[in-house]
Coordinates of C-alpha atoms in Angstrom, one line a residue:
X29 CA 0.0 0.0 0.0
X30 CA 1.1 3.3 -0.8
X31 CA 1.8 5.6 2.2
X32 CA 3.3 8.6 0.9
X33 CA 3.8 9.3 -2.9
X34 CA 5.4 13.1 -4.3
X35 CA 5.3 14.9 -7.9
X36 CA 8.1 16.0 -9.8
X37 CA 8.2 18.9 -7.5
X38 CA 7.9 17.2 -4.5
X39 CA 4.6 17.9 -3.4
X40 CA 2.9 15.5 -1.2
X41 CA -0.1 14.3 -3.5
X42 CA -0.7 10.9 -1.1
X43 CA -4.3 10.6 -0.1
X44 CA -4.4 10.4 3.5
X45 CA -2.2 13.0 3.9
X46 CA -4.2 15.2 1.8
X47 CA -7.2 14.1 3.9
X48 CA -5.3 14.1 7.1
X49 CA -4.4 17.9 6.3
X50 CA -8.1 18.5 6.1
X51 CA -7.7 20.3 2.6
X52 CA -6.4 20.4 -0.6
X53 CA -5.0 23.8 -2.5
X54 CA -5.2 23.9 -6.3
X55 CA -4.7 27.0 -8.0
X56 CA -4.0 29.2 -5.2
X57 CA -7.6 28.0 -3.5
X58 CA -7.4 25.9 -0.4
X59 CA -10.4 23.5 -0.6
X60 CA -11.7 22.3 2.5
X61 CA -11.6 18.5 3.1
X62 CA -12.4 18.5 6.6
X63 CA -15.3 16.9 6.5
X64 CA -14.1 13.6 4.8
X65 CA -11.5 13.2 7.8
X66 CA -12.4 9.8 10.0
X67 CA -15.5 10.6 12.1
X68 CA -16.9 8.0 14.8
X69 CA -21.0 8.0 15.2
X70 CA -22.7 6.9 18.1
X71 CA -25.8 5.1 17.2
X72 CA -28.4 2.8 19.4
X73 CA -30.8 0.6 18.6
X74 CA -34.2 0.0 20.6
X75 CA -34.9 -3.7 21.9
X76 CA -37.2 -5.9 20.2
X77 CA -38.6 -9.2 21.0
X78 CA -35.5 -10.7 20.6
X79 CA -32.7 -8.5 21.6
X80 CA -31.9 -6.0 24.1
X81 CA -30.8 -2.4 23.2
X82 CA -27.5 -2.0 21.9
X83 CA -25.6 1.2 22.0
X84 CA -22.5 1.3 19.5
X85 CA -19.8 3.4 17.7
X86 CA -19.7 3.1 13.8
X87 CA -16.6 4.4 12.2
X88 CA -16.9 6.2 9.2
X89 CA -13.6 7.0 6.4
X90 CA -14.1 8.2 2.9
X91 CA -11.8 7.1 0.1
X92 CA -10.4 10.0 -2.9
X93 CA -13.2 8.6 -4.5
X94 CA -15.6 10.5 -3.3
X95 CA -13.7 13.6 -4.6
X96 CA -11.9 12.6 -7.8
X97 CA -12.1 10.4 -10.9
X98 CA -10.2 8.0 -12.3
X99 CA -8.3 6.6 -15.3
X100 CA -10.0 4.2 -17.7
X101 CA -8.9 1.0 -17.8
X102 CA -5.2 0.6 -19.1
X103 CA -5.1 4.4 -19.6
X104 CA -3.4 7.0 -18.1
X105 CA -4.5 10.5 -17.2
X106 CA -3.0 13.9 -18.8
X107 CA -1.9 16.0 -15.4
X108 CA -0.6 18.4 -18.5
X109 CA -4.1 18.5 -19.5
X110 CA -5.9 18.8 -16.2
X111 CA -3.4 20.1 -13.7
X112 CA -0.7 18.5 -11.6
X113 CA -2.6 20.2 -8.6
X114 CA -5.6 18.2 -9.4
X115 CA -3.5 14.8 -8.7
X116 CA -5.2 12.4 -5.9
X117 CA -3.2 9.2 -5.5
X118 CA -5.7 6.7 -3.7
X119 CA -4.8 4.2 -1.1
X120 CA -4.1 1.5 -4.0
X121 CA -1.4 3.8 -5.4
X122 CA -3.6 5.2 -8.3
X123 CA -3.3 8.5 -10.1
X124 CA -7.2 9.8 -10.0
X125 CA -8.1 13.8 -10.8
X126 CA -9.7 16.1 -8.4
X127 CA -13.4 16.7 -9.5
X128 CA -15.2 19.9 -8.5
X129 CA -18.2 18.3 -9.2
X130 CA -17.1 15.6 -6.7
X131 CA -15.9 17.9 -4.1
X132 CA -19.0 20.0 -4.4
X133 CA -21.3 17.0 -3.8
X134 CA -19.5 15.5 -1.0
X135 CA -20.6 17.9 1.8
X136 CA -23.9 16.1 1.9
X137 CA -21.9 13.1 3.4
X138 CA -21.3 13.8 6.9
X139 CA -25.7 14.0 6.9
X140 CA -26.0 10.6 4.7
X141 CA -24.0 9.1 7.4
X142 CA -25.4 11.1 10.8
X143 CA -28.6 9.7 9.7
X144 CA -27.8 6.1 8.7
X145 CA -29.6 4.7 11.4
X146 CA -32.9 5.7 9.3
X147 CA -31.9 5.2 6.0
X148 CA -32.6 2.7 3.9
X149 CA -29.2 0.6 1.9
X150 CA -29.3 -1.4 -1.5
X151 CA -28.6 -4.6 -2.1
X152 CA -25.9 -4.1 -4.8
X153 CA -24.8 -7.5 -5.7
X154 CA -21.2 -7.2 -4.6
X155 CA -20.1 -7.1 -1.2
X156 CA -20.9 -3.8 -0.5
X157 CA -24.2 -1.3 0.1
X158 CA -25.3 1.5 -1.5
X159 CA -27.7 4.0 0.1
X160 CA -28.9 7.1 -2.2
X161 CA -29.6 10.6 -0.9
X162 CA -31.9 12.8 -3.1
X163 CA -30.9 16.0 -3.6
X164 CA -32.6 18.8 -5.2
X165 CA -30.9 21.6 -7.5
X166 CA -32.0 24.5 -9.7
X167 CA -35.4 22.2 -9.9
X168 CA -33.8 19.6 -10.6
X169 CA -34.0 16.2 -8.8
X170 CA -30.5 14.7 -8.6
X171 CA -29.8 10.7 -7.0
X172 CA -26.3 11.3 -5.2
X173 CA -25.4 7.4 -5.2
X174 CA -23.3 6.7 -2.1
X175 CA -21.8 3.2 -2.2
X176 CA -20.0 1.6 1.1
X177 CA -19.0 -1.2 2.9
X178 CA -19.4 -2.5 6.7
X179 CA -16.7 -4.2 8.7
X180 CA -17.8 -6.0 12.2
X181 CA -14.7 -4.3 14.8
X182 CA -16.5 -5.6 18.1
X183 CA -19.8 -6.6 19.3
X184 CA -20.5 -2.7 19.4
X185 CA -18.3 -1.1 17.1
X186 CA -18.6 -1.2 13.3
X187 CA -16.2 0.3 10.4
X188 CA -17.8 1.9 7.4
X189 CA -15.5 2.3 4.6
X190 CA -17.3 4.9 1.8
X191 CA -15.9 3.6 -1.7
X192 CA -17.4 6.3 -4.0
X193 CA -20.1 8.6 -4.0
X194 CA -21.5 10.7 -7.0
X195 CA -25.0 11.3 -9.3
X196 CA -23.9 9.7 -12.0
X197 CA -23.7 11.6 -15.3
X198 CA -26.9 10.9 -17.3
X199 CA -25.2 9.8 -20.5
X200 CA -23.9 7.0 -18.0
X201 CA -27.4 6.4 -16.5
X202 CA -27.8 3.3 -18.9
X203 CA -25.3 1.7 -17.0
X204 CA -27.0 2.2 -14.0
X205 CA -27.2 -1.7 -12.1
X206 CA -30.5 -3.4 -12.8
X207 CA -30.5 -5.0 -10.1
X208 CA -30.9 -1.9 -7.5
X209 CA -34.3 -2.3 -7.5
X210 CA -36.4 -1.7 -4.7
X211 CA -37.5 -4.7 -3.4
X212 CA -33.8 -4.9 -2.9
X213 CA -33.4 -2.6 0.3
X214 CA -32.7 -3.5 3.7
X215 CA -32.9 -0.7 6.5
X216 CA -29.6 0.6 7.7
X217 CA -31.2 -0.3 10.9
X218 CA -31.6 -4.0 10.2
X219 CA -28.7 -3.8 8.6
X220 CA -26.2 -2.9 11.2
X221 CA -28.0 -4.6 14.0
X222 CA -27.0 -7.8 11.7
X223 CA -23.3 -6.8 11.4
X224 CA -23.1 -6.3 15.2
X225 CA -24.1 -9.9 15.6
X226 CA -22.3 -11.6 12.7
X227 CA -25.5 -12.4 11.2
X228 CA -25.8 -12.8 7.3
X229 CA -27.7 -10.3 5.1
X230 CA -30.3 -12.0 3.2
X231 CA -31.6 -10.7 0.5
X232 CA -35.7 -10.0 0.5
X233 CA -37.8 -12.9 -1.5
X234 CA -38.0 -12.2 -5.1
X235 CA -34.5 -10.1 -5.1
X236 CA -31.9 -11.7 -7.1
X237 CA -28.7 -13.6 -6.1
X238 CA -25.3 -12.6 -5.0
X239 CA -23.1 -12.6 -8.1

């Protein structure tokens, strides 16, 4: 795993130092990242039938993902092009591009995530979730897609780990998984009451497999 990675001038481009920082400066304009630096939640559930309350801590980190984008497969992107100060290198050592659109979007994370607990995820058909916050601009409704995955640290502490989140660009919205439908949906609450426990996720009658 990359830990730290420099330009040809020497500046620090690695991604958890940029997030550790708490911004990024491109073009003379510090950006603030603060918001995408590790937050802990505090989060309890009510007893049902079957269990008692629980009271737990969910860790939350964000990837660069959720404020850059990346090369194509077996390509390369232009820095020339875009600007050397837009270079993100992600935890996997690749080069991605600071996206304003990105950046712009990702101050509605810390909400998504300080209301999880209510929120309903996706089945996605890998081994992750995806919940989708709808946001509204210029008239315009907009699906920010927020894709994540859980990681049991303790019988009361959970890890979330947010991959990528964007609205994905319409000429791309034929791509967008069939399988996200809504019968496929689990609540967040169900959901990380499951985790907690080590209990499998089943998907809801009539939903499709795990690929």
């Amino acid at each position: 795993m990359l830990l730290c990675s420099t330009d040809d001038d020497g500046v620090v481009m690695d991604w958890k130092i940029i997030k550790t920082n708490g911004y990024k400066e491109i073009d003379g304009v510090r950006l603030d990242l603060s918001h995408l630096q590790d937050t802990t939640y505090r989060f309890s559930i009510e007893a049902s039938a079957k269990f008692p309350q629980i009271d737990f801590n969910v860790l939350v980190q964000f990837s660069s993902h959720c404020i850059s984008w990346g090369p194509k497969r077996d390509e390369i992107i232009d820095f020339d092009l875009h600007g050397h100060e837009r270079r993100v290198i992600d935890d996997k050592g690749v080069h991605r591009c600071f996206c304003d659109a990105r950046y712009e979007l990702s101050s509605n994370l810390p909400g998504v995530f300080e209301t999880l607990i209510d929120r309903q995820c996706l089945f996605t058909g890998h081994e992750n979730w995806l919940t989708v916050e709808v946001l509204k601009s210029n008239g315009e409704t907009e699906e920010y897609e927020v894709f994540f995955s859980i990681t049991r640290q303790g019988s009361k502490m959970l890890r979330i780990y947010v991959e990528s989140a964007y609205v994905r660009e319409p000429e791309k919205a034929i791509n967008k998984p069939v399988h996200l439908k809504r019968r496929d949906k689990v609540r967040a609450k169900v959901l990380l009451a499951k985790k907690l426990r080590g209990e499998p996720i089943r998907r809801p009658a009539g939903g499709r497999k795990r690929r």
